[in-house]
Amino acid sequence: MKVAALYRHPIKGIGVEALDQVALTVGDCVPYDRHWAIAQDGAHFDTAAPAWVPCRNFVRGAKAQTLMAITAQMEGESITLSHPDRPTITLHPEEDAEHLIDWLRPLYPDNRPAPAAVVKAGRGMTDSDFPSVSVLNLASLRAISQRAGAPLDPRRFRGNIWLEGLPLWEEFEWVGKTLTIGTAKLEVKEVITRCRATHGNPETGKADVDVLRTLETFGHQEFGVYATVVEAGEIARGDDATL
């Protein structure tokens, strides 16, 4: 197996960034992955004692597939965000929070709780209740693309590490096992159950493929696995991966 692609998502649900390499530390996410999140009106998030809370409290692609077309590029803690329907902006998510929310608002539906505040919790605001790194299988992606009748962009799945060279769905058998990727070791914890964010095309922000229904034709709604870093190390595109 080899690493085919690496991604992170500095603001949860708001932009994807491709990486060439990354250094992982024990018990942490990919650096700056889901580092910030945008709490919606009525969110149960205590800014005086910030801690992880479930994804339902935040603005995210499952609620508005338009967000799936946002790309991000970090330099320090400044982020450049781009979207086909919005002007490109560069900002610091906390220092320029009002500007970020104003930029985001036209992309978010009026029938959803409005974006309200930029928050962070001292750990990546992953959908899992533990700091996770997601690992995905390109063979599984090709299988669902064929079943859907359209090539599916890996960015639909907002994963961190994409692997090439393993059989279809083999990743589901990895729970409880350890992966060595580059010089890092990751323990696979659980399979990822998917949501409607995957319906959004990362090029257009339009919902164009019912990925959940396509997954159901395989007998489940799962894709990829969550892992935790148990030995620090570096990972780069093209690195070997072993189970």
mmCIF file of C-alpha atoms in Angstrom:
data_model
loop_
_atom_site.group_PDB
_atom_site.id
_atom_site.type_symbol
_atom_site.label_atom_id
_atom_site.label_comp_id
_atom_site.label_asym_id
_atom_site.label_seq_id
_atom_site.Cartn_x
_atom_site.Cartn_y
_atom_site.Cartn_z
ATOM 1 C CA MET A 1 0.000 0.000 0.000
ATOM 2 C CA LYS A 2 1.074 3.568 -0.647
ATOM 3 C CA VAL A 3 -0.135 7.031 0.335
ATOM 4 C CA ALA A 4 -1.912 8.507 -2.681
ATOM 5 C CA ALA A 5 -3.138 11.795 -1.164
ATOM 6 C CA LEU A 6 -3.164 13.804 2.058
ATOM 7 C CA TYR A 7 -5.705 16.434 3.139
ATOM 8 C CA ARG A 8 -6.653 18.595 6.071
ATOM 9 C CA HIS A 9 -9.616 20.880 6.785
ATOM 10 C CA PRO A 10 -8.477 23.847 8.921
ATOM 11 C CA ILE A 11 -12.038 25.068 9.583
ATOM 12 C CA LYS A 12 -14.521 22.246 10.148
ATOM 13 C CA GLY A 13 -16.806 21.991 7.130
ATOM 14 C CA ILE A 14 -15.265 25.079 5.517
ATOM 15 C CA GLY A 15 -12.543 24.259 3.014
ATOM 16 C CA VAL A 16 -10.170 21.433 2.142
ATOM 17 C CA GLU A 17 -6.396 21.730 1.702
ATOM 18 C CA ALA A 18 -4.179 19.195 -0.084
ATOM 19 C CA LEU A 19 -0.829 18.449 1.581
ATOM 20 C CA ASP A 20 2.420 16.938 0.349
ATOM 21 C CA GLN A 21 3.528 15.745 3.782
ATOM 22 C CA VAL A 22 2.555 15.970 7.422
ATOM 23 C CA ALA A 23 4.114 15.312 10.843
ATOM 24 C CA LEU A 24 1.836 13.452 13.253
ATOM 25 C CA THR A 25 2.040 13.488 17.055
ATOM 26 C CA VAL A 26 0.716 10.907 19.489
ATOM 27 C CA GLY A 27 -2.961 11.282 20.365
ATOM 28 C CA ASP A 28 -3.570 14.227 18.058
ATOM 29 C CA CYS A 29 -5.212 14.959 14.727
ATOM 30 C CA VAL A 30 -3.419 15.991 11.565
ATOM 31 C CA PRO A 31 -1.997 19.407 12.531
ATOM 32 C CA TYR A 32 -4.655 22.098 12.065
ATOM 33 C CA ASP A 33 -7.267 19.611 10.879
ATOM 34 C CA ARG A 34 -10.650 20.885 12.162
ATOM 35 C CA HIS A 35 -8.631 23.303 14.315
ATOM 36 C CA TRP A 36 -11.475 25.817 14.144
ATOM 37 C CA ALA A 37 -15.213 25.347 13.737
ATOM 38 C CA ILE A 38 -18.142 27.700 13.167
ATOM 39 C CA ALA A 39 -20.778 27.325 15.851
ATOM 40 C CA GLN A 40 -24.344 27.906 14.730
ATOM 41 C CA ASP A 41 -27.047 29.815 16.596
ATOM 42 C CA GLY A 42 -28.081 27.801 19.639
ATOM 43 C CA ALA A 43 -24.927 25.681 19.701
ATOM 44 C CA HIS A 44 -24.072 23.957 22.973
ATOM 45 C CA PHE A 45 -20.489 25.160 23.164
ATOM 46 C CA ASP A 46 -19.013 26.780 26.265
ATOM 47 C CA THR A 47 -16.475 29.397 25.189
ATOM 48 C CA ALA A 48 -15.349 29.770 28.828
ATOM 49 C CA ALA A 49 -14.453 26.059 28.968
ATOM 50 C CA PRO A 50 -14.047 24.970 25.337
ATOM 51 C CA ALA A 51 -14.265 21.238 24.764
ATOM 52 C CA TRP A 52 -15.259 18.837 22.015
ATOM 53 C CA VAL A 53 -18.992 18.752 21.255
ATOM 54 C CA PRO A 54 -20.884 16.803 18.554
ATOM 55 C CA CYS A 55 -20.944 17.991 14.946
ATOM 56 C CA ARG A 56 -24.645 18.954 15.118
ATOM 57 C CA ASN A 57 -23.551 22.187 16.823
ATOM 58 C CA PHE A 58 -21.601 23.444 13.813
ATOM 59 C CA VAL A 59 -21.936 24.708 10.271
ATOM 60 C CA ARG A 60 -21.026 21.795 7.968
ATOM 61 C CA GLY A 61 -21.523 20.277 4.556
ATOM 62 C CA ALA A 62 -24.250 17.867 5.644
ATOM 63 C CA LYS A 63 -26.467 20.918 6.149
ATOM 64 C CA ALA A 64 -25.360 22.818 3.044
ATOM 65 C CA GLN A 65 -23.579 21.033 0.195
ATOM 66 C CA THR A 66 -22.596 24.466 -1.175
ATOM 67 C CA LEU A 67 -19.815 24.447 1.435
ATOM 68 C CA MET A 68 -18.197 21.424 -0.198
ATOM 69 C CA ALA A 69 -16.744 23.605 -2.975
ATOM 70 C CA ILE A 70 -14.646 25.704 -0.571
ATOM 71 C CA THR A 71 -10.889 25.205 -0.782
ATOM 72 C CA ALA A 72 -8.373 26.365 1.817
ATOM 73 C CA GLN A 73 -4.700 27.263 1.778
ATOM 74 C CA MET A 74 -2.892 27.961 5.051
ATOM 75 C CA GLU A 75 0.146 30.162 5.613
ATOM 76 C CA GLY A 76 0.916 30.341 9.299
ATOM 77 C CA GLU A 77 -2.550 30.752 10.826
ATOM 78 C CA SER A 78 -3.869 32.797 7.917
ATOM 79 C CA ILE A 79 -6.169 30.950 5.553
ATOM 80 C CA THR A 80 -7.090 31.760 1.972
ATOM 81 C CA LEU A 81 -10.598 30.519 1.160
ATOM 82 C CA SER A 82 -11.987 30.154 -2.351
ATOM 83 C CA HIS A 83 -15.403 29.193 -3.717
ATOM 84 C CA PRO A 84 -16.775 29.421 -7.277
ATOM 85 C CA ASP A 85 -19.607 31.723 -6.109
ATOM 86 C CA ARG A 86 -17.679 33.947 -3.668
ATOM 87 C CA PRO A 87 -14.649 36.259 -3.871
ATOM 88 C CA THR A 88 -11.410 34.739 -2.591
ATOM 89 C CA ILE A 89 -10.481 35.977 0.882
ATOM 90 C CA THR A 90 -7.469 35.668 3.181
ATOM 91 C CA LEU A 91 -8.010 35.956 6.927
ATOM 92 C CA HIS A 92 -7.286 34.662 10.406
ATOM 93 C CA PRO A 93 -10.361 32.706 11.502
ATOM 94 C CA GLU A 94 -10.483 34.147 15.031
ATOM 95 C CA GLU A 95 -9.181 37.662 14.470
ATOM 96 C CA ASP A 96 -11.399 38.109 11.398
ATOM 97 C CA ALA A 97 -14.342 36.031 12.592
ATOM 98 C CA GLU A 98 -16.978 38.582 11.614
ATOM 99 C CA HIS A 99 -15.533 38.847 8.105
ATOM 100 C CA LEU A 100 -15.447 35.039 7.787
ATOM 101 C CA ILE A 101 -19.074 34.670 8.844
ATOM 102 C CA ASP A 102 -20.188 37.457 6.492
ATOM 103 C CA TRP A 103 -18.359 35.717 3.632
ATOM 104 C CA LEU A 104 -19.939 32.401 4.505
ATOM 105 C CA ARG A 105 -23.523 33.556 5.038
ATOM 106 C CA PRO A 106 -24.593 33.670 1.326
ATOM 107 C CA LEU A 107 -23.497 30.031 0.969
ATOM 108 C CA TYR A 108 -25.625 28.828 3.876
ATOM 109 C CA PRO A 109 -29.378 28.177 3.654
ATOM 110 C CA ASP A 110 -31.811 30.446 5.482
ATOM 111 C CA ASN A 111 -33.694 27.465 6.908
ATOM 112 C CA ARG A 112 -30.689 26.378 8.979
ATOM 113 C CA PRO A 113 -29.468 27.951 12.253
ATOM 114 C CA ALA A 114 -27.210 30.814 11.177
ATOM 115 C CA PRO A 115 -23.409 30.821 11.520
ATOM 116 C CA ALA A 116 -22.735 32.588 14.819
ATOM 117 C CA ALA A 117 -19.153 32.312 16.100
ATOM 118 C CA VAL A 118 -15.707 30.915 15.327
ATOM 119 C CA VAL A 119 -14.586 28.518 18.080
ATOM 120 C CA LYS A 120 -11.804 26.067 18.866
ATOM 121 C CA ALA A 121 -11.377 23.461 21.583
ATOM 122 C CA GLY A 122 -7.674 22.684 21.958
ATOM 123 C CA ARG A 123 -8.049 19.585 19.764
ATOM 124 C CA GLY A 124 -9.370 18.991 16.294
ATOM 125 C CA MET A 125 -13.165 19.175 16.159
ATOM 126 C CA THR A 126 -13.490 15.825 14.406
ATOM 127 C CA ASP A 127 -16.819 14.050 14.041
ATOM 128 C CA SER A 128 -15.385 11.328 16.302
ATOM 129 C CA ASP A 129 -15.349 12.028 20.036
ATOM 130 C CA PHE A 130 -11.607 11.333 20.111
ATOM 131 C CA PRO A 131 -8.816 13.086 18.154
ATOM 132 C CA SER A 132 -8.772 11.043 14.975
ATOM 133 C CA VAL A 133 -7.014 10.716 11.649
ATOM 134 C CA SER A 134 -9.211 9.289 8.894
ATOM 135 C CA VAL A 135 -7.814 6.696 6.496
ATOM 136 C CA LEU A 136 -9.589 5.888 3.216
ATOM 137 C CA ASN A 137 -9.221 3.381 0.391
ATOM 138 C CA LEU A 138 -9.099 4.438 -3.271
ATOM 139 C CA ALA A 139 -10.275 0.973 -4.379
ATOM 140 C CA SER A 140 -13.471 1.474 -2.367
ATOM 141 C CA LEU A 141 -13.884 4.927 -3.923
ATOM 142 C CA ARG A 142 -13.599 3.489 -7.425
ATOM 143 C CA ALA A 143 -16.203 0.848 -6.591
ATOM 144 C CA ILE A 144 -18.817 3.336 -5.444
ATOM 145 C CA SER A 145 -17.973 5.648 -8.349
ATOM 146 C CA GLN A 146 -18.694 2.808 -10.759
ATOM 147 C CA ARG A 147 -21.931 1.989 -8.947
ATOM 148 C CA ALA A 148 -22.964 5.685 -8.984
ATOM 149 C CA GLY A 149 -22.151 6.030 -12.679
ATOM 150 C CA ALA A 150 -19.874 9.018 -12.109
ATOM 151 C CA PRO A 151 -16.281 9.538 -10.921
ATOM 152 C CA LEU A 152 -16.415 10.733 -7.307
ATOM 153 C CA ASP A 153 -13.844 13.257 -6.121
ATOM 154 C CA PRO A 154 -12.032 12.046 -2.970
ATOM 155 C CA ARG A 155 -12.666 15.451 -1.385
ATOM 156 C CA ARG A 156 -16.366 14.542 -0.975
ATOM 157 C CA PHE A 157 -15.333 12.353 1.948
ATOM 158 C CA ARG A 158 -13.218 14.952 3.800
ATOM 159 C CA GLY A 159 -10.607 12.367 4.755
ATOM 160 C CA ASN A 160 -6.975 12.786 5.761
ATOM 161 C CA ILE A 161 -5.008 9.861 4.294
ATOM 162 C CA TRP A 162 -5.909 8.074 1.049
ATOM 163 C CA LEU A 163 -4.255 4.723 0.391
ATOM 164 C CA GLU A 164 -3.752 2.930 -2.916
ATOM 165 C CA GLY A 165 -2.962 -0.747 -3.348
ATOM 166 C CA LEU A 166 -5.411 -2.584 -1.074
ATOM 167 C CA PRO A 167 -8.552 -4.578 -1.930
ATOM 168 C CA LEU A 168 -12.069 -3.172 -1.934
ATOM 169 C CA TRP A 169 -13.476 -2.614 1.618
ATOM 170 C CA GLU A 170 -10.452 -4.268 3.262
ATOM 171 C CA GLU A 171 -10.145 -1.257 5.571
ATOM 172 C CA PHE A 172 -13.258 -2.417 7.454
ATOM 173 C CA GLU A 173 -11.203 -5.399 8.714
ATOM 174 C CA TRP A 174 -8.564 -3.155 10.288
ATOM 175 C CA VAL A 175 -10.396 -2.125 13.466
ATOM 176 C CA GLY A 176 -8.143 -2.961 16.427
ATOM 177 C CA LYS A 177 -5.062 -3.273 14.212
ATOM 178 C CA THR A 178 -2.113 -0.923 13.694
ATOM 179 C CA LEU A 179 -1.022 0.734 10.471
ATOM 180 C CA THR A 180 2.516 1.918 9.855
ATOM 181 C CA ILE A 181 2.363 4.790 7.368
ATOM 182 C CA GLY A 182 5.635 6.513 6.599
ATOM 183 C CA THR A 183 7.340 6.618 10.010
ATOM 184 C CA ALA A 184 4.103 6.990 12.012
ATOM 185 C CA LYS A 185 1.938 4.288 13.576
ATOM 186 C CA LEU A 186 -1.847 4.556 13.814
ATOM 187 C CA GLU A 187 -4.290 2.272 15.621
ATOM 188 C CA VAL A 188 -7.558 1.843 13.734
ATOM 189 C CA LYS A 189 -10.494 2.500 16.067
ATOM 190 C CA GLU A 190 -13.757 2.427 14.121
ATOM 191 C CA VAL A 191 -15.450 2.521 10.742
ATOM 192 C CA ILE A 192 -16.850 5.885 9.558
ATOM 193 C CA THR A 193 -20.601 6.177 8.940
ATOM 194 C CA ARG A 194 -21.295 8.762 6.259
ATOM 195 C CA CYS A 195 -23.660 11.744 5.979
ATOM 196 C CA ARG A 196 -25.217 13.930 3.289
ATOM 197 C CA ALA A 197 -22.089 16.093 2.978
ATOM 198 C CA THR A 198 -20.835 13.476 0.508
ATOM 199 C CA HIS A 199 -23.639 14.413 -1.910
ATOM 200 C CA GLY A 200 -21.941 17.757 -2.654
ATOM 201 C CA ASN A 201 -19.635 18.101 -5.655
ATOM 202 C CA PRO A 202 -16.350 19.735 -4.504
ATOM 203 C CA GLU A 203 -16.018 21.560 -7.821
ATOM 204 C CA THR A 204 -19.497 23.116 -7.935
ATOM 205 C CA GLY A 205 -21.005 22.895 -4.454
ATOM 206 C CA LYS A 206 -24.086 21.276 -5.971
ATOM 207 C CA ALA A 207 -25.660 18.068 -4.645
ATOM 208 C CA ASP A 208 -25.383 15.813 -7.681
ATOM 209 C CA VAL A 209 -24.890 12.217 -6.475
ATOM 210 C CA ASP A 210 -26.810 10.411 -3.718
ATOM 211 C CA VAL A 211 -23.736 8.803 -2.189
ATOM 212 C CA LEU A 212 -25.622 7.403 0.808
ATOM 213 C CA ARG A 213 -28.052 5.523 -1.403
ATOM 214 C CA THR A 214 -25.142 4.276 -3.504
ATOM 215 C CA LEU A 215 -23.389 2.979 -0.381
ATOM 216 C CA GLU A 216 -26.603 1.231 0.649
ATOM 217 C CA THR A 217 -26.356 -0.904 -2.496
ATOM 218 C CA PHE A 218 -23.274 -2.418 -0.830
ATOM 219 C CA GLY A 219 -25.310 -3.057 2.332
ATOM 220 C CA HIS A 220 -24.078 -0.176 4.501
ATOM 221 C CA GLN A 221 -23.481 3.591 4.715
ATOM 222 C CA GLU A 222 -19.834 3.347 5.765
ATOM 223 C CA PHE A 223 -16.665 4.547 4.099
ATOM 224 C CA GLY A 224 -13.168 4.775 5.587
ATOM 225 C CA VAL A 225 -11.912 4.328 9.150
ATOM 226 C CA TYR A 226 -10.916 6.529 12.081
ATOM 227 C CA ALA A 227 -7.504 5.925 13.641
ATOM 228 C CA THR A 228 -5.451 7.402 16.472
ATOM 229 C CA VAL A 229 -1.742 8.185 16.320
ATOM 230 C CA VAL A 230 0.136 5.839 18.685
ATOM 231 C CA GLU A 231 3.665 6.597 17.483
ATOM 232 C CA ALA A 232 4.734 9.971 16.143
ATOM 233 C CA GLY A 233 6.205 10.229 12.681
ATOM 234 C CA GLU A 234 6.071 11.830 9.270
ATOM 235 C CA ILE A 235 3.887 10.861 6.333
ATOM 236 C CA ALA A 236 4.285 12.003 2.737
ATOM 237 C CA ARG A 237 2.565 11.234 -0.542
ATOM 238 C CA GLY A 238 4.112 8.101 -2.011
ATOM 239 C CA ASP A 239 5.110 6.635 1.371
ATOM 240 C CA ASP A 240 4.605 2.942 2.017
ATOM 241 C CA ALA A 241 1.886 1.741 4.389
ATOM 242 C CA THR A 242 1.789 -1.676 6.112
ATOM 243 C CA LEU A 243 -0.680 -3.363 8.413
#
